[in-house]
Coordinates of C-alpha atoms in Angstrom, one line a residue:
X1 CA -26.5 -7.2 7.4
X2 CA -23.6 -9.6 5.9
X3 CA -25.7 -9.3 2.4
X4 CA -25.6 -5.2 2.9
X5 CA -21.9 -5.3 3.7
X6 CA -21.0 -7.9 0.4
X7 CA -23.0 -5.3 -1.7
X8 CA -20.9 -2.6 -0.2
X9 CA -18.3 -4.2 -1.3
X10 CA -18.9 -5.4 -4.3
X11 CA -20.2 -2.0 -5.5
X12 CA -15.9 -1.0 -4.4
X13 CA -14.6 -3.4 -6.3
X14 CA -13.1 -5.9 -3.4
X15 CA -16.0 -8.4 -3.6
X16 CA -18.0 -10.9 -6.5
X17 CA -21.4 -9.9 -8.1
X18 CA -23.9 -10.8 -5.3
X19 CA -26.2 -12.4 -7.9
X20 CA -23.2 -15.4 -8.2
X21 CA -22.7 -15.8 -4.7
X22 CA -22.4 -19.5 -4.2
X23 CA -21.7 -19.9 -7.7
X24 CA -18.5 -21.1 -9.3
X25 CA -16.6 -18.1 -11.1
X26 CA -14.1 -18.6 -14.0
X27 CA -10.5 -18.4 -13.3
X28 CA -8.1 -17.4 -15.7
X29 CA -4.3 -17.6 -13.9
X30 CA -2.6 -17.3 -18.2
X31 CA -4.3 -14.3 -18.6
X32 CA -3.2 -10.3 -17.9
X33 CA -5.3 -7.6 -18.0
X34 CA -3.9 -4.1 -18.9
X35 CA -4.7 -1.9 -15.8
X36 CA -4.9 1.3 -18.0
X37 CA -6.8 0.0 -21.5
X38 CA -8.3 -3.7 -20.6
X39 CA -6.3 -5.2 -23.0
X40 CA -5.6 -9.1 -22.2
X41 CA -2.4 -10.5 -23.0
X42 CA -0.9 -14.1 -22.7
X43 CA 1.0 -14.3 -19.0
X44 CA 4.7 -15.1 -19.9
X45 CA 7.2 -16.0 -17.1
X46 CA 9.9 -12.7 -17.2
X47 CA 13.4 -13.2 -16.8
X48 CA 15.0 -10.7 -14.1
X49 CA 15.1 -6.9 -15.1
X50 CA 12.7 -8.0 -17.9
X51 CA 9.2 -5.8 -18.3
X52 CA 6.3 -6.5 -20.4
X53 CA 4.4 -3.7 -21.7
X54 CA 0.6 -3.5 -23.2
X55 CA 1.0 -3.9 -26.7
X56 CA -1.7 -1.4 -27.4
X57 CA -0.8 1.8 -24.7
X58 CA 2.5 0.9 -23.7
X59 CA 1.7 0.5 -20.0
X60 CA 3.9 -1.7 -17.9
X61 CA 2.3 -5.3 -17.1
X62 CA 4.6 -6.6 -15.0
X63 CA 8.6 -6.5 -14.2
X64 CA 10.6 -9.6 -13.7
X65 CA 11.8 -9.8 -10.0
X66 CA 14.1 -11.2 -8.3
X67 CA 12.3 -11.1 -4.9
X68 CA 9.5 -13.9 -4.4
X69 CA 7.1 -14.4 -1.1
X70 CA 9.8 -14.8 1.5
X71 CA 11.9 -11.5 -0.1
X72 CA 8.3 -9.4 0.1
X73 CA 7.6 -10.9 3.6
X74 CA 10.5 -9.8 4.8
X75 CA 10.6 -6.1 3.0
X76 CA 6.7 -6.6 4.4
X77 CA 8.2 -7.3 8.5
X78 CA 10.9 -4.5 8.4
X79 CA 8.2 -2.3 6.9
X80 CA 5.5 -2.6 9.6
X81 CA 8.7 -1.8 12.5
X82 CA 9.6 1.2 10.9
X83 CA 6.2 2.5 10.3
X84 CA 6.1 2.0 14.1
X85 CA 9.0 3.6 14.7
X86 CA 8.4 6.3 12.7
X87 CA 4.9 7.0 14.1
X88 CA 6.3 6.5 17.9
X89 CA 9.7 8.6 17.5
X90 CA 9.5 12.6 17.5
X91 CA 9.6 13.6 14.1
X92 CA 11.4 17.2 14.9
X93 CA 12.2 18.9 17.8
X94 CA 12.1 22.9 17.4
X95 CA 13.8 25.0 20.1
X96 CA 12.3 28.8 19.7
X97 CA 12.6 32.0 21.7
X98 CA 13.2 29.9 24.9
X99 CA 10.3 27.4 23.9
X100 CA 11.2 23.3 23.6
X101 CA 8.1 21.7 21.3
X102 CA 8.8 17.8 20.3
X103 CA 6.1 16.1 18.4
X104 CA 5.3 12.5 17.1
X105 CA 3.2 12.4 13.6
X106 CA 0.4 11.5 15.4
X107 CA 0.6 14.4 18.1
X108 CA 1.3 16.9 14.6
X109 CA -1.6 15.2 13.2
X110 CA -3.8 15.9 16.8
X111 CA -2.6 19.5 16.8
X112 CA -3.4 19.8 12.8
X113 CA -7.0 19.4 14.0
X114 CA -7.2 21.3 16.7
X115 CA -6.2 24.7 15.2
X116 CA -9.1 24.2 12.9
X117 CA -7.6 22.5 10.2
X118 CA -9.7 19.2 9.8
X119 CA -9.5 18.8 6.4
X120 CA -5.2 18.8 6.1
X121 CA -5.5 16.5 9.4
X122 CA -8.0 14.3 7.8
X123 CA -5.9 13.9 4.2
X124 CA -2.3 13.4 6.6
X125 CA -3.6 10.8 8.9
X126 CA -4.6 9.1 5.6
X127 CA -2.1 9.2 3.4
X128 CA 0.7 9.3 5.8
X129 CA -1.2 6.8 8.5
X130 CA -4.2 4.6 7.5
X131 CA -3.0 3.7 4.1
X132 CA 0.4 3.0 4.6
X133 CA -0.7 0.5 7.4
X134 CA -3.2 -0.8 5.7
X135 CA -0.7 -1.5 2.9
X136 CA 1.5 -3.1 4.9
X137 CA -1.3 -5.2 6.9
X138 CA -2.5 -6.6 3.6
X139 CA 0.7 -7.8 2.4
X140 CA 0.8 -9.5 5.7
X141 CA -1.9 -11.4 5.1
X142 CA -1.2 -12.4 1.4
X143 CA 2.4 -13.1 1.9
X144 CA 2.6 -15.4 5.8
X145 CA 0.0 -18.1 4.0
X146 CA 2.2 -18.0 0.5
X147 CA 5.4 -18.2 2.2
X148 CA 3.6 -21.3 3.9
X149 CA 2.6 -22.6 0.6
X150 CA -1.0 -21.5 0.8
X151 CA -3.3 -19.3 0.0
X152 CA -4.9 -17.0 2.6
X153 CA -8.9 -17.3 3.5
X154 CA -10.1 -14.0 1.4
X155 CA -7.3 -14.1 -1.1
X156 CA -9.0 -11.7 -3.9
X157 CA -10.7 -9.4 -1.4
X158 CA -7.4 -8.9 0.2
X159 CA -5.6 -8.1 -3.1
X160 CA -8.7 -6.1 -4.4
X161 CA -8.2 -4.0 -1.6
X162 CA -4.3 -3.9 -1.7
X163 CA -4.7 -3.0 -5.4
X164 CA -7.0 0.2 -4.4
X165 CA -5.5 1.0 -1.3
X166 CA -1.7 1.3 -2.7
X167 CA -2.7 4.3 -4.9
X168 CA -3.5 6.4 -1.7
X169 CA -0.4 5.5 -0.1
X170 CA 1.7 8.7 0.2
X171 CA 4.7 8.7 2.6
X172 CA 6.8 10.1 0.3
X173 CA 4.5 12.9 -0.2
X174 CA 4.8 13.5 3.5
X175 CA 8.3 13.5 3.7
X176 CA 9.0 16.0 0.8
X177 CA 6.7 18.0 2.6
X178 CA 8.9 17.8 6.2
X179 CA 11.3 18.4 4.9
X180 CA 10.6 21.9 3.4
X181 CA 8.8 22.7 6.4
X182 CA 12.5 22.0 8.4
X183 CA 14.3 23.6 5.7
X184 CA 11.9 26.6 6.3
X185 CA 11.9 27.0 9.9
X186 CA 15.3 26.6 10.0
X187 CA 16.1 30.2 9.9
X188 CA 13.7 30.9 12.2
X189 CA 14.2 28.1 15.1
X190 CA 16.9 25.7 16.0
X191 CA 15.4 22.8 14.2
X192 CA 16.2 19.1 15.0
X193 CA 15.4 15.8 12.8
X194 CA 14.2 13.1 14.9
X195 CA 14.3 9.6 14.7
X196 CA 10.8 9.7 13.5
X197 CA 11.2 11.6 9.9
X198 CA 14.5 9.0 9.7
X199 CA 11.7 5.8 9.8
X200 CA 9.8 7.7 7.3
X201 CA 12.5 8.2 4.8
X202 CA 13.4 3.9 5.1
X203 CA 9.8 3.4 5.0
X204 CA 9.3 5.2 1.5
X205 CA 12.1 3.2 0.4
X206 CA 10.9 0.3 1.6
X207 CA 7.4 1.1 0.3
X208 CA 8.6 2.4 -3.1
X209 CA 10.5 -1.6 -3.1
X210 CA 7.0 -3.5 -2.2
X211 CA 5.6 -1.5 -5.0
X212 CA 7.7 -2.1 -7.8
X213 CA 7.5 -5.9 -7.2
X214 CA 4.0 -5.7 -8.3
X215 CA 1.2 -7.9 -8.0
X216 CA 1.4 -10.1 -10.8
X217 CA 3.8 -12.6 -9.1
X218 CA 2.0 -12.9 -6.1
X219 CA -0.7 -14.0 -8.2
X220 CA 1.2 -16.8 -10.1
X221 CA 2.2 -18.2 -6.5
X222 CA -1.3 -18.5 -5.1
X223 CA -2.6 -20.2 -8.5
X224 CA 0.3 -22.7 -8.1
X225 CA -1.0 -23.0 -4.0
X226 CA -4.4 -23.7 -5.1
X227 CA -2.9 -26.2 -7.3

């Protein structure tokens, strides 16, 4: 069952070729990998507000930030109690003919479903829900052991799967998509933001902030951990 499950993964991308299990792999912390044409350039430390850039597509490599583990962990913290609050809080309340209807994104989500619509429910719970959680979670994990000065048990799975899952991430998505709804019903119902689409709003930004610090430095500080 365990050797099913490694295969699973492997064959996603989050785990090692099962034929080199117990075997030592090559590491190569001075090395960068173009995410767009697999070009590998030379790691070079980047002063703040610098970017590197492939020298062959022009993709950005990395940004030189000014936040490090404790900045991200705390981004990371603030993230996981808004997502909370934004998933706890009413995200509108709509006052219509008489008629007072307050619902959470998870009851919107519920009600998506049961008017038949499985496949919108399925895609918002996803994009708006699992990912975003699950982005948050795995920075969790990475960043409490850096910020302790070690790396976390799993380490590449964790930022295998933080690599993938990031692109499904879509809260912003979401919002725009709230928000001309509200704009919409407005002339046809009194219409009232609720805390709830406020959380989402700080958690794009916040999310938008995690993802422009990249990757690549969180790599540099578990190679110098593991040193």
């Amino acid at each position: 069952m365990a050797l099913n499950l490694h295969h699973l993964l492997w064959r996603w991308g989050w785990a090692d070729d099962p034929a080199l299990r117990g075997e030592k792999v090559a590491i190569y912390p001075g090395l960068v990998i173009c995410e767009d044409c697999d070009l590998v350039h030379a790691r070079q430390a980047l002063a703040l507000g610098e970017v590197a850039r492939c020298t062959r597509c022009n993709a950005v490599l990395g940004r030189g930030q000014r936040l490090g583990p404790q900045g991200q962990l705390a981004l990371s913290l603030t993230a996981l109690m808004v997502f909370l609050m934004g998933n706890l809080s009413n995200i509108v309340t709509l006052d219509l003919g008489g008629m007072h209807v307050e619902s959470t994104l998870p009851e919107a989500i519920a009600q998506t479903w049961s008017t038949g619509q499985q496949a919108v429910a399925v895609l918002a719970g996803a994009t708006a829900v699992a990912f975003p959680l699950a982005v948050i979670l795995l920075r969790l994990w990475v960043l409490v052991p850096l910020t302790l000065g070690r790396r976390s048990a799993a380490f590449l799975p964790a930022m295998r799967a933080l690599h993938w899952v990031t692109r499904w991430s879509m809260v912003e998505v979401f919002l725009l998509g709230t928000l001309v709804a509200i704009v919409r019903s407005a002339g046809l119902a009194s219409v009232v933001p609720g805390v709830g689409i406020f959380s989402v709003a700080v958690l794009t930004l916040l999310l938008t902030a995690l993802h422009a610090a990249g990757l690549h430095g969180l790599w540099q500080h578990a190679d110098e951990c593991a040193a």
